[in-house]
Amino acid sequence: MSVITSMYESYLLGQIERTSARVPKHVSLVLSETDLLYSNGLGKMKDYISWCRQLDISITSIYVDVLDTEELLRTEMIGKLAHKLSDLLSKMPPEVGYEIYTADGELSAGRKGKELLVYISVGFGGRKEVTKAVLSVLSEVEEGKISPSDITEATIESRLKVKHEPDIFIRSGGKHLSDFLIWQSVYSELYFTDVNWRNMRKLDILRIIRDFQKRQRRFGK
């Protein structure tokens, strides 16, 4: 890291800490499979999680978009990525908790943590998540456990994998978002970076946090 970069990081961090505006507690990030498969993709993930801890971010939810290739190859790729991510997170400090979900929406690996919770969804998008939640509700209606008249938004939300609404949604080097957390992110702030994942620095995350603090959130009003 150059001296100038280090000085600028310190300057941004000072701005973030001096303002009365809060730091986002839940940050969502959309990546592609190629972001993680390049030479230092997983190393960058480790850095990113460390930056979140340093900034007192409580939750980060990460979607890994796996291209729609031949189904068998896609399934193998999802399994490979989930294994690599589980191995990475299991070696991080015990204060970092995590949950990793694969394309079927089932929990692949996880543990509790006291400081930061990392949700990672590998190929399990928002449409699948909402569909799975609705089917779960319908199943309970058929079994007589729930009356149709008792179904509310909270009924659906209680069956979603990620039950926390993101404060800000980041797309690294992209121009559009995926369908990740389509229910939870209705009122989230959006941020599109001009750098891709492999070039992401702590400096860029600090800029995003500072930008968030300057925004006036309207929550759909």
JSON list of C-alpha atoms in Angstrom, two decimals:
[
{"chain": "A", "resi": 1, "resn": "MET", "atom": "CA", "xyz": [0.00, 0.00, 0.00]},
{"chain": "A", "resi": 2, "resn": "SER", "atom": "CA", "xyz": [1.35, 3.41, -0.92]},
{"chain": "A", "resi": 3, "resn": "VAL", "atom": "CA", "xyz": [1.79, 6.18, 1.65]},
{"chain": "A", "resi": 4, "resn": "ILE", "atom": "CA", "xyz": [-0.81, 8.29, -0.17]},
{"chain": "A", "resi": 5, "resn": "THR", "atom": "CA", "xyz": [-3.37, 5.46, -0.12]},
{"chain": "A", "resi": 6, "resn": "SER", "atom": "CA", "xyz": [-2.73, 4.87, 3.58]},
{"chain": "A", "resi": 7, "resn": "MET", "atom": "CA", "xyz": [-3.16, 8.59, 4.35]},
{"chain": "A", "resi": 8, "resn": "TYR", "atom": "CA", "xyz": [-6.40, 8.73, 2.36]},
{"chain": "A", "resi": 9, "resn": "GLU", "atom": "CA", "xyz": [-7.77, 5.68, 4.19]},
{"chain": "A", "resi": 10, "resn": "SER", "atom": "CA", "xyz": [-7.02, 7.38, 7.50]},
{"chain": "A", "resi": 11, "resn": "TYR", "atom": "CA", "xyz": [-8.73, 10.56, 6.27]},
{"chain": "A", "resi": 12, "resn": "LEU", "atom": "CA", "xyz": [-11.88, 8.68, 5.24]},
{"chain": "A", "resi": 13, "resn": "LEU", "atom": "CA", "xyz": [-11.98, 6.67, 8.45]},
{"chain": "A", "resi": 14, "resn": "GLY", "atom": "CA", "xyz": [-11.70, 9.89, 10.42]},
{"chain": "A", "resi": 15, "resn": "GLN", "atom": "CA", "xyz": [-14.65, 11.36, 8.52]},
{"chain": "A", "resi": 16, "resn": "ILE", "atom": "CA", "xyz": [-16.72, 8.22, 9.15]},
{"chain": "A", "resi": 17, "resn": "GLU", "atom": "CA", "xyz": [-15.95, 8.22, 12.88]},
{"chain": "A", "resi": 18, "resn": "ARG", "atom": "CA", "xyz": [-16.50, 11.94, 13.42]},
{"chain": "A", "resi": 19, "resn": "THR", "atom": "CA", "xyz": [-19.97, 12.17, 11.89]},
{"chain": "A", "resi": 20, "resn": "SER", "atom": "CA", "xyz": [-23.08, 11.47, 13.93]},
{"chain": "A", "resi": 21, "resn": "ALA", "atom": "CA", "xyz": [-24.55, 9.44, 11.04]},
{"chain": "A", "resi": 22, "resn": "ARG", "atom": "CA", "xyz": [-24.49, 5.71, 11.68]},
{"chain": "A", "resi": 23, "resn": "VAL", "atom": "CA", "xyz": [-22.50, 3.07, 9.88]},
{"chain": "A", "resi": 24, "resn": "PRO", "atom": "CA", "xyz": [-24.70, 0.56, 8.01]},
{"chain": "A", "resi": 25, "resn": "LYS", "atom": "CA", "xyz": [-25.30, -2.49, 10.16]},
{"chain": "A", "resi": 26, "resn": "HIS", "atom": "CA", "xyz": [-26.18, -4.84, 7.30]},
{"chain": "A", "resi": 27, "resn": "VAL", "atom": "CA", "xyz": [-24.24, -4.65, 4.03]},
{"chain": "A", "resi": 28, "resn": "SER", "atom": "CA", "xyz": [-25.14, -6.85, 1.05]},
{"chain": "A", "resi": 29, "resn": "LEU", "atom": "CA", "xyz": [-22.76, -7.68, -1.76]},
{"chain": "A", "resi": 30, "resn": "VAL", "atom": "CA", "xyz": [-23.35, -9.32, -5.15]},
{"chain": "A", "resi": 31, "resn": "LEU", "atom": "CA", "xyz": [-20.49, -11.24, -6.78]},
{"chain": "A", "resi": 32, "resn": "SER", "atom": "CA", "xyz": [-20.11, -13.69, -9.64]},
{"chain": "A", "resi": 33, "resn": "GLU", "atom": "CA", "xyz": [-18.48, -17.10, -9.57]},
{"chain": "A", "resi": 34, "resn": "THR", "atom": "CA", "xyz": [-15.54, -15.73, -11.58]},
{"chain": "A", "resi": 35, "resn": "ASP", "atom": "CA", "xyz": [-14.92, -13.10, -8.89]},
{"chain": "A", "resi": 36, "resn": "LEU", "atom": "CA", "xyz": [-14.11, -15.87, -6.43]},
{"chain": "A", "resi": 37, "resn": "LEU", "atom": "CA", "xyz": [-12.34, -18.21, -8.82]},
{"chain": "A", "resi": 38, "resn": "TYR", "atom": "CA", "xyz": [-9.63, -15.82, -9.96]},
{"chain": "A", "resi": 39, "resn": "SER", "atom": "CA", "xyz": [-6.21, -16.16, -8.30]},
{"chain": "A", "resi": 40, "resn": "ASN", "atom": "CA", "xyz": [-6.93, -14.11, -5.16]},
{"chain": "A", "resi": 41, "resn": "GLY", "atom": "CA", "xyz": [-10.73, -14.10, -5.13]},
{"chain": "A", "resi": 42, "resn": "LEU", "atom": "CA", "xyz": [-11.06, -15.91, -1.82]},
{"chain": "A", "resi": 43, "resn": "GLY", "atom": "CA", "xyz": [-8.24, -13.85, -0.32]},
{"chain": "A", "resi": 44, "resn": "LYS", "atom": "CA", "xyz": [-10.21, -10.75, -1.19]},
{"chain": "A", "resi": 45, "resn": "MET", "atom": "CA", "xyz": [-13.23, -12.27, 0.55]},
{"chain": "A", "resi": 46, "resn": "LYS", "atom": "CA", "xyz": [-11.16, -12.73, 3.70]},
{"chain": "A", "resi": 47, "resn": "ASP", "atom": "CA", "xyz": [-10.04, -9.10, 3.48]},
{"chain": "A", "resi": 48, "resn": "TYR", "atom": "CA", "xyz": [-13.59, -7.87, 2.96]},
{"chain": "A", "resi": 49, "resn": "ILE", "atom": "CA", "xyz": [-14.88, -9.71, 6.03]},
{"chain": "A", "resi": 50, "resn": "SER", "atom": "CA", "xyz": [-12.01, -8.28, 8.08]},
{"chain": "A", "resi": 51, "resn": "TRP", "atom": "CA", "xyz": [-12.90, -4.77, 6.87]},
{"chain": "A", "resi": 52, "resn": "CYS", "atom": "CA", "xyz": [-16.51, -5.33, 7.94]},
{"chain": "A", "resi": 53, "resn": "ARG", "atom": "CA", "xyz": [-15.34, -6.28, 11.43]},
{"chain": "A", "resi": 54, "resn": "GLN", "atom": "CA", "xyz": [-13.11, -3.24, 11.68]},
{"chain": "A", "resi": 55, "resn": "LEU", "atom": "CA", "xyz": [-16.02, -0.97, 10.73]},
{"chain": "A", "resi": 56, "resn": "ASP", "atom": "CA", "xyz": [-18.43, -2.55, 13.25]},
{"chain": "A", "resi": 57, "resn": "ILE", "atom": "CA", "xyz": [-20.75, -3.86, 10.55]},
{"chain": "A", "resi": 58, "resn": "SER", "atom": "CA", "xyz": [-22.92, -6.51, 12.20]},
{"chain": "A", "resi": 59, "resn": "ILE", "atom": "CA", "xyz": [-24.15, -8.45, 9.16]},
{"chain": "A", "resi": 60, "resn": "THR", "atom": "CA", "xyz": [-22.95, -8.93, 5.61]},
{"chain": "A", "resi": 61, "resn": "SER", "atom": "CA", "xyz": [-24.95, -11.01, 3.15]},
{"chain": "A", "resi": 62, "resn": "ILE", "atom": "CA", "xyz": [-23.18, -12.12, 0.00]},
{"chain": "A", "resi": 63, "resn": "TYR", "atom": "CA", "xyz": [-24.67, -13.58, -3.14]},
{"chain": "A", "resi": 64, "resn": "VAL", "atom": "CA", "xyz": [-22.48, -15.58, -5.51]},
{"chain": "A", "resi": 65, "resn": "ASP", "atom": "CA", "xyz": [-24.18, -15.66, -8.89]},
{"chain": "A", "resi": 66, "resn": "VAL", "atom": "CA", "xyz": [-23.40, -18.91, -10.70]},
{"chain": "A", "resi": 67, "resn": "LEU", "atom": "CA", "xyz": [-23.96, -18.82, -14.45]},
{"chain": "A", "resi": 68, "resn": "ASP", "atom": "CA", "xyz": [-26.77, -20.93, -15.88]},
{"chain": "A", "resi": 69, "resn": "THR", "atom": "CA", "xyz": [-24.62, -23.57, -17.57]},
{"chain": "A", "resi": 70, "resn": "GLU", "atom": "CA", "xyz": [-25.41, -27.26, -17.96]},
{"chain": "A", "resi": 71, "resn": "GLU", "atom": "CA", "xyz": [-27.17, -28.33, -14.75]},
{"chain": "A", "resi": 72, "resn": "LEU", "atom": "CA", "xyz": [-24.63, -30.97, -13.69]},
{"chain": "A", "resi": 73, "resn": "LEU", "atom": "CA", "xyz": [-21.70, -28.60, -14.19]},
{"chain": "A", "resi": 74, "resn": "ARG", "atom": "CA", "xyz": [-23.55, -25.84, -12.34]},
{"chain": "A", "resi": 75, "resn": "THR", "atom": "CA", "xyz": [-24.27, -28.15, -9.41]},
{"chain": "A", "resi": 76, "resn": "GLU", "atom": "CA", "xyz": [-20.61, -29.18, -9.27]},
{"chain": "A", "resi": 77, "resn": "MET", "atom": "CA", "xyz": [-19.52, -25.53, -9.37]},
{"chain": "A", "resi": 78, "resn": "ILE", "atom": "CA", "xyz": [-21.87, -24.56, -6.55]},
{"chain": "A", "resi": 79, "resn": "GLY", "atom": "CA", "xyz": [-20.61, -27.44, -4.42]},
{"chain": "A", "resi": 80, "resn": "LYS", "atom": "CA", "xyz": [-17.00, -26.49, -5.11]},
{"chain": "A", "resi": 81, "resn": "LEU", "atom": "CA", "xyz": [-17.54, -22.83, -4.21]},
{"chain": "A", "resi": 82, "resn": "ALA", "atom": "CA", "xyz": [-19.52, -23.69, -1.06]},
{"chain": "A", "resi": 83, "resn": "HIS", "atom": "CA", "xyz": [-16.71, -25.98, 0.09]},
{"chain": "A", "resi": 84, "resn": "LYS", "atom": "CA", "xyz": [-14.03, -23.34, -0.52]},
{"chain": "A", "resi": 85, "resn": "LEU", "atom": "CA", "xyz": [-16.04, -20.67, 1.29]},
{"chain": "A", "resi": 86, "resn": "SER", "atom": "CA", "xyz": [-16.75, -22.96, 4.23]},
{"chain": "A", "resi": 87, "resn": "ASP", "atom": "CA", "xyz": [-13.05, -23.75, 4.52]},
{"chain": "A", "resi": 88, "resn": "LEU", "atom": "CA", "xyz": [-12.19, -20.05, 4.44]},
{"chain": "A", "resi": 89, "resn": "LEU", "atom": "CA", "xyz": [-14.75, -19.00, 7.04]},
{"chain": "A", "resi": 90, "resn": "SER", "atom": "CA", "xyz": [-14.03, -21.88, 9.40]},
{"chain": "A", "resi": 91, "resn": "LYS", "atom": "CA", "xyz": [-10.47, -20.58, 9.73]},
{"chain": "A", "resi": 92, "resn": "MET", "atom": "CA", "xyz": [-11.53, -17.06, 10.64]},
{"chain": "A", "resi": 93, "resn": "PRO", "atom": "CA", "xyz": [-11.74, -15.89, 14.29]},
{"chain": "A", "resi": 94, "resn": "PRO", "atom": "CA", "xyz": [-14.59, -17.50, 16.27]},
{"chain": "A", "resi": 95, "resn": "GLU", "atom": "CA", "xyz": [-16.25, -14.10, 16.63]},
{"chain": "A", "resi": 96, "resn": "VAL", "atom": "CA", "xyz": [-17.24, -14.42, 12.96]},
{"chain": "A", "resi": 97, "resn": "GLY", "atom": "CA", "xyz": [-20.39, -16.50, 12.53]},
{"chain": "A", "resi": 98, "resn": "TYR", "atom": "CA", "xyz": [-21.61, -17.66, 9.15]},
{"chain": "A", "resi": 99, "resn": "GLU", "atom": "CA", "xyz": [-24.30, -19.48, 7.22]},
{"chain": "A", "resi": 100, "resn": "ILE", "atom": "CA", "xyz": [-23.70, -20.82, 3.71]},
{"chain": "A", "resi": 101, "resn": "TYR", "atom": "CA", "xyz": [-26.66, -21.78, 1.50]},
{"chain": "A", "resi": 102, "resn": "THR", "atom": "CA", "xyz": [-26.52, -23.61, -1.81]},
{"chain": "A", "resi": 103, "resn": "ALA", "atom": "CA", "xyz": [-28.89, -23.64, -4.81]},
{"chain": "A", "resi": 104, "resn": "ASP", "atom": "CA", "xyz": [-31.58, -25.69, -3.06]},
{"chain": "A", "resi": 105, "resn": "GLY", "atom": "CA", "xyz": [-31.75, -23.23, -0.19]},
{"chain": "A", "resi": 106, "resn": "GLU", "atom": "CA", "xyz": [-30.43, -25.73, 2.32]},
{"chain": "A", "resi": 107, "resn": "LEU", "atom": "CA", "xyz": [-27.81, -24.81, 4.91]},
{"chain": "A", "resi": 108, "resn": "SER", "atom": "CA", "xyz": [-24.46, -26.17, 3.74]},
{"chain": "A", "resi": 109, "resn": "ALA", "atom": "CA", "xyz": [-22.30, -25.03, 6.65]},
{"chain": "A", "resi": 110, "resn": "GLY", "atom": "CA", "xyz": [-22.47, -22.59, 9.53]},
{"chain": "A", "resi": 111, "resn": "ARG", "atom": "CA", "xyz": [-21.59, -21.60, 13.08]},
{"chain": "A", "resi": 112, "resn": "LYS", "atom": "CA", "xyz": [-22.55, -18.95, 15.64]},
{"chain": "A", "resi": 113, "resn": "GLY", "atom": "CA", "xyz": [-20.52, -15.79, 16.14]},
{"chain": "A", "resi": 114, "resn": "LYS", "atom": "CA", "xyz": [-20.68, -12.77, 18.48]},
{"chain": "A", "resi": 115, "resn": "GLU", "atom": "CA", "xyz": [-19.37, -9.90, 16.33]},
{"chain": "A", "resi": 116, "resn": "LEU", "atom": "CA", "xyz": [-20.22, -10.43, 12.68]},
{"chain": "A", "resi": 117, "resn": "LEU", "atom": "CA", "xyz": [-22.68, -12.70, 10.90]},
{"chain": "A", "resi": 118, "resn": "VAL", "atom": "CA", "xyz": [-21.84, -13.61, 7.30]},
{"chain": "A", "resi": 119, "resn": "TYR", "atom": "CA", "xyz": [-24.63, -14.99, 5.11]},
{"chain": "A", "resi": 120, "resn": "ILE", "atom": "CA", "xyz": [-23.44, -16.47, 1.82]},
{"chain": "A", "resi": 121, "resn": "SER", "atom": "CA", "xyz": [-25.83, -17.72, -0.84]},
{"chain": "A", "resi": 122, "resn": "VAL", "atom": "CA", "xyz": [-24.24, -19.68, -3.67]},
{"chain": "A", "resi": 123, "resn": "GLY", "atom": "CA", "xyz": [-26.68, -19.75, -6.58]},
{"chain": "A", "resi": 124, "resn": "PHE", "atom": "CA", "xyz": [-29.77, -19.41, -4.36]},
{"chain": "A", "resi": 125, "resn": "GLY", "atom": "CA", "xyz": [-31.49, -16.21, -5.51]},
{"chain": "A", "resi": 126, "resn": "GLY", "atom": "CA", "xyz": [-34.36, -14.19, -4.14]},
{"chain": "A", "resi": 127, "resn": "ARG", "atom": "CA", "xyz": [-37.07, -15.65, -6.36]},
{"chain": "A", "resi": 128, "resn": "LYS", "atom": "CA", "xyz": [-36.19, -19.14, -5.19]},
{"chain": "A", "resi": 129, "resn": "GLU", "atom": "CA", "xyz": [-36.10, -17.95, -1.58]},
{"chain": "A", "resi": 130, "resn": "VAL", "atom": "CA", "xyz": [-39.55, -16.33, -1.73]},
{"chain": "A", "resi": 131, "resn": "THR", "atom": "CA", "xyz": [-41.00, -19.31, -3.62]},
{"chain": "A", "resi": 132, "resn": "LYS", "atom": "CA", "xyz": [-39.63, -21.70, -1.02]},
{"chain": "A", "resi": 133, "resn": "ALA", "atom": "CA", "xyz": [-41.09, -19.56, 1.78]},
{"chain": "A", "resi": 134, "resn": "VAL", "atom": "CA", "xyz": [-44.54, -19.42, 0.13]},
{"chain": "A", "resi": 135, "resn": "LEU", "atom": "CA", "xyz": [-44.57, -23.18, -0.47]},
{"chain": "A", "resi": 136, "resn": "SER", "atom": "CA", "xyz": [-43.72, -23.69, 3.20]},
{"chain": "A", "resi": 137, "resn": "VAL", "atom": "CA", "xyz": [-46.69, -21.56, 4.20]},
{"chain": "A", "resi": 138, "resn": "LEU", "atom": "CA", "xyz": [-49.03, -23.40, 1.79]},
{"chain": "A", "resi": 139, "resn": "SER", "atom": "CA", "xyz": [-47.88, -26.72, 3.20]},
{"chain": "A", "resi": 140, "resn": "GLU", "atom": "CA", "xyz": [-48.80, -25.60, 6.70]},
{"chain": "A", "resi": 141, "resn": "VAL", "atom": "CA", "xyz": [-52.18, -24.36, 5.47]},
{"chain": "A", "resi": 142, "resn": "GLU", "atom": "CA", "xyz": [-52.87, -27.81, 3.99]},
{"chain": "A", "resi": 143, "resn": "GLU", "atom": "CA", "xyz": [-51.89, -29.41, 7.29]},
{"chain": "A", "resi": 144, "resn": "GLY", "atom": "CA", "xyz": [-54.26, -27.10, 9.15]},
{"chain": "A", "resi": 145, "resn": "LYS", "atom": "CA", "xyz": [-51.49, -25.42, 11.12]},
{"chain": "A", "resi": 146, "resn": "ILE", "atom": "CA", "xyz": [-52.24, -21.99, 9.65]},
{"chain": "A", "resi": 147, "resn": "SER", "atom": "CA", "xyz": [-55.49, -20.42, 8.56]},
{"chain": "A", "resi": 148, "resn": "PRO", "atom": "CA", "xyz": [-55.33, -18.53, 5.23]},
{"chain": "A", "resi": 149, "resn": "SER", "atom": "CA", "xyz": [-56.81, -15.48, 6.96]},
{"chain": "A", "resi": 150, "resn": "ASP", "atom": "CA", "xyz": [-53.90, -15.44, 9.39]},
{"chain": "A", "resi": 151, "resn": "ILE", "atom": "CA", "xyz": [-51.22, -15.14, 6.69]},
{"chain": "A", "resi": 152, "resn": "THR", "atom": "CA", "xyz": [-49.38, -11.81, 6.88]},
{"chain": "A", "resi": 153, "resn": "GLU", "atom": "CA", "xyz": [-46.10, -10.37, 5.60]},
{"chain": "A", "resi": 154, "resn": "ALA", "atom": "CA", "xyz": [-44.52, -11.54, 8.85]},
{"chain": "A", "resi": 155, "resn": "THR", "atom": "CA", "xyz": [-45.60, -15.10, 8.04]},
{"chain": "A", "resi": 156, "resn": "ILE", "atom": "CA", "xyz": [-43.56, -15.02, 4.83]},
{"chain": "A", "resi": 157, "resn": "GLU", "atom": "CA", "xyz": [-40.63, -13.16, 6.40]},
{"chain": "A", "resi": 158, "resn": "SER", "atom": "CA", "xyz": [-40.30, -15.73, 9.17]},
{"chain": "A", "resi": 159, "resn": "ARG", "atom": "CA", "xyz": [-39.54, -18.39, 6.55]},
{"chain": "A", "resi": 160, "resn": "LEU", "atom": "CA", "xyz": [-36.89, -16.48, 4.63]},
{"chain": "A", "resi": 161, "resn": "LYS", "atom": "CA", "xyz": [-33.28, -17.54, 5.05]},
{"chain": "A", "resi": 162, "resn": "VAL", "atom": "CA", "xyz": [-32.01, -13.99, 5.67]},
{"chain": "A", "resi": 163, "resn": "LYS", "atom": "CA", "xyz": [-34.34, -12.26, 8.10]},
{"chain": "A", "resi": 164, "resn": "HIS", "atom": "CA", "xyz": [-32.50, -8.94, 8.19]},
{"chain": "A", "resi": 165, "resn": "GLU", "atom": "CA", "xyz": [-33.06, -6.03, 5.79]},
{"chain": "A", "resi": 166, "resn": "PRO", "atom": "CA", "xyz": [-29.84, -4.71, 4.19]},
{"chain": "A", "resi": 167, "resn": "ASP", "atom": "CA", "xyz": [-29.02, -1.05, 4.75]},
{"chain": "A", "resi": 168, "resn": "ILE", "atom": "CA", "xyz": [-26.99, -0.91, 1.55]},
{"chain": "A", "resi": 169, "resn": "PHE", "atom": "CA", "xyz": [-26.59, -3.16, -1.48]},
{"chain": "A", "resi": 170, "resn": "ILE", "atom": "CA", "xyz": [-23.25, -3.18, -3.30]},
{"chain": "A", "resi": 171, "resn": "ARG", "atom": "CA", "xyz": [-22.65, -4.45, -6.81]},
{"chain": "A", "resi": 172, "resn": "SER", "atom": "CA", "xyz": [-18.94, -4.75, -7.51]},
{"chain": "A", "resi": 173, "resn": "GLY", "atom": "CA", "xyz": [-18.07, -3.58, -11.02]},
{"chain": "A", "resi": 174, "resn": "GLY", "atom": "CA", "xyz": [-21.62, -4.21, -12.21]},
{"chain": "A", "resi": 175, "resn": "LYS", "atom": "CA", "xyz": [-24.44, -2.22, -13.72]},
{"chain": "A", "resi": 176, "resn": "HIS", "atom": "CA", "xyz": [-27.42, -4.20, -12.45]},
{"chain": "A", "resi": 177, "resn": "LEU", "atom": "CA", "xyz": [-28.38, -6.18, -9.37]},
{"chain": "A", "resi": 178, "resn": "SER", "atom": "CA", "xyz": [-29.42, -9.80, -9.18]},
{"chain": "A", "resi": 179, "resn": "ASP", "atom": "CA", "xyz": [-32.65, -10.96, -7.56]},
{"chain": "A", "resi": 180, "resn": "PHE", "atom": "CA", "xyz": [-30.85, -11.62, -4.26]},
{"chain": "A", "resi": 181, "resn": "LEU", "atom": "CA", "xyz": [-32.95, -10.64, -1.20]},
{"chain": "A", "resi": 182, "resn": "ILE", "atom": "CA", "xyz": [-35.70, -9.18, -3.38]},
{"chain": "A", "resi": 183, "resn": "TRP", "atom": "CA", "xyz": [-38.09, -9.20, -0.42]},
{"chain": "A", "resi": 184, "resn": "GLN", "atom": "CA", "xyz": [-35.67, -7.84, 2.17]},
{"chain": "A", "resi": 185, "resn": "SER", "atom": "CA", "xyz": [-33.98, -5.15, 0.06]},
{"chain": "A", "resi": 186, "resn": "VAL", "atom": "CA", "xyz": [-37.03, -3.11, -1.00]},
{"chain": "A", "resi": 187, "resn": "TYR", "atom": "CA", "xyz": [-35.83, -0.06, 0.93]},
{"chain": "A", "resi": 188, "resn": "SER", "atom": "CA", "xyz": [-32.09, -0.69, 0.76]},
{"chain": "A", "resi": 189, "resn": "GLU", "atom": "CA", "xyz": [-29.70, 1.91, -0.62]},
{"chain": "A", "resi": 190, "resn": "LEU", "atom": "CA", "xyz": [-27.92, 0.86, -3.83]},
{"chain": "A", "resi": 191, "resn": "TYR", "atom": "CA", "xyz": [-24.27, 1.40, -4.67]},
{"chain": "A", "resi": 192, "resn": "PHE", "atom": "CA", "xyz": [-22.57, 0.40, -7.92]},
{"chain": "A", "resi": 193, "resn": "THR", "atom": "CA", "xyz": [-18.77, 0.43, -7.74]},
{"chain": "A", "resi": 194, "resn": "ASP", "atom": "CA", "xyz": [-16.57, 1.42, -10.66]},
{"chain": "A", "resi": 195, "resn": "VAL", "atom": "CA", "xyz": [-14.05, -1.27, -9.75]},
{"chain": "A", "resi": 196, "resn": "ASN", "atom": "CA", "xyz": [-14.42, -5.03, -9.98]},
{"chain": "A", "resi": 197, "resn": "TRP", "atom": "CA", "xyz": [-13.93, -7.44, -7.10]},
{"chain": "A", "resi": 198, "resn": "ARG", "atom": "CA", "xyz": [-10.29, -8.23, -7.75]},
{"chain": "A", "resi": 199, "resn": "ASN", "atom": "CA", "xyz": [-9.40, -4.53, -7.51]},
{"chain": "A", "resi": 200, "resn": "MET", "atom": "CA", "xyz": [-11.56, -3.77, -4.48]},
{"chain": "A", "resi": 201, "resn": "ARG", "atom": "CA", "xyz": [-9.67, -2.11, -1.64]},
{"chain": "A", "resi": 202, "resn": "LYS", "atom": "CA", "xyz": [-10.48, -1.10, 1.90]},
{"chain": "A", "resi": 203, "resn": "LEU", "atom": "CA", "xyz": [-10.40, 2.42, 0.52]},
{"chain": "A", "resi": 204, "resn": "ASP", "atom": "CA", "xyz": [-13.39, 1.61, -1.71]},
{"chain": "A", "resi": 205, "resn": "ILE", "atom": "CA", "xyz": [-15.39, 0.18, 1.20]},
{"chain": "A", "resi": 206, "resn": "LEU", "atom": "CA", "xyz": [-14.67, 3.30, 3.25]},
{"chain": "A", "resi": 207, "resn": "ARG", "atom": "CA", "xyz": [-15.95, 5.45, 0.37]},
{"chain": "A", "resi": 208, "resn": "ILE", "atom": "CA", "xyz": [-19.15, 3.42, 0.25]},
{"chain": "A", "resi": 209, "resn": "ILE", "atom": "CA", "xyz": [-19.68, 3.79, 4.00]},
{"chain": "A", "resi": 210, "resn": "ARG", "atom": "CA", "xyz": [-19.08, 7.54, 3.83]},
{"chain": "A", "resi": 211, "resn": "ASP", "atom": "CA", "xyz": [-21.50, 7.84, 0.90]},
{"chain": "A", "resi": 212, "resn": "PHE", "atom": "CA", "xyz": [-24.13, 5.91, 2.86]},
{"chain": "A", "resi": 213, "resn": "GLN", "atom": "CA", "xyz": [-23.75, 8.24, 5.84]},
{"chain": "A", "resi": 214, "resn": "LYS", "atom": "CA", "xyz": [-24.43, 11.25, 3.60]},
{"chain": "A", "resi": 215, "resn": "ARG", "atom": "CA", "xyz": [-27.65, 9.86, 2.16]},
{"chain": "A", "resi": 216, "resn": "GLN", "atom": "CA", "xyz": [-31.09, 10.68, 3.50]},
{"chain": "A", "resi": 217, "resn": "ARG", "atom": "CA", "xyz": [-32.96, 7.40, 3.59]},
{"chain": "A", "resi": 218, "resn": "ARG", "atom": "CA", "xyz": [-36.66, 7.66, 2.77]},
{"chain": "A", "resi": 219, "resn": "PHE", "atom": "CA", "xyz": [-37.74, 4.01, 3.17]},
{"chain": "A", "resi": 220, "resn": "GLY", "atom": "CA", "xyz": [-40.16, 4.28, 0.23]},
{"chain": "A", "resi": 221, "resn": "LYS", "atom": "CA", "xyz": [-41.73, 7.57, 1.36]}
]
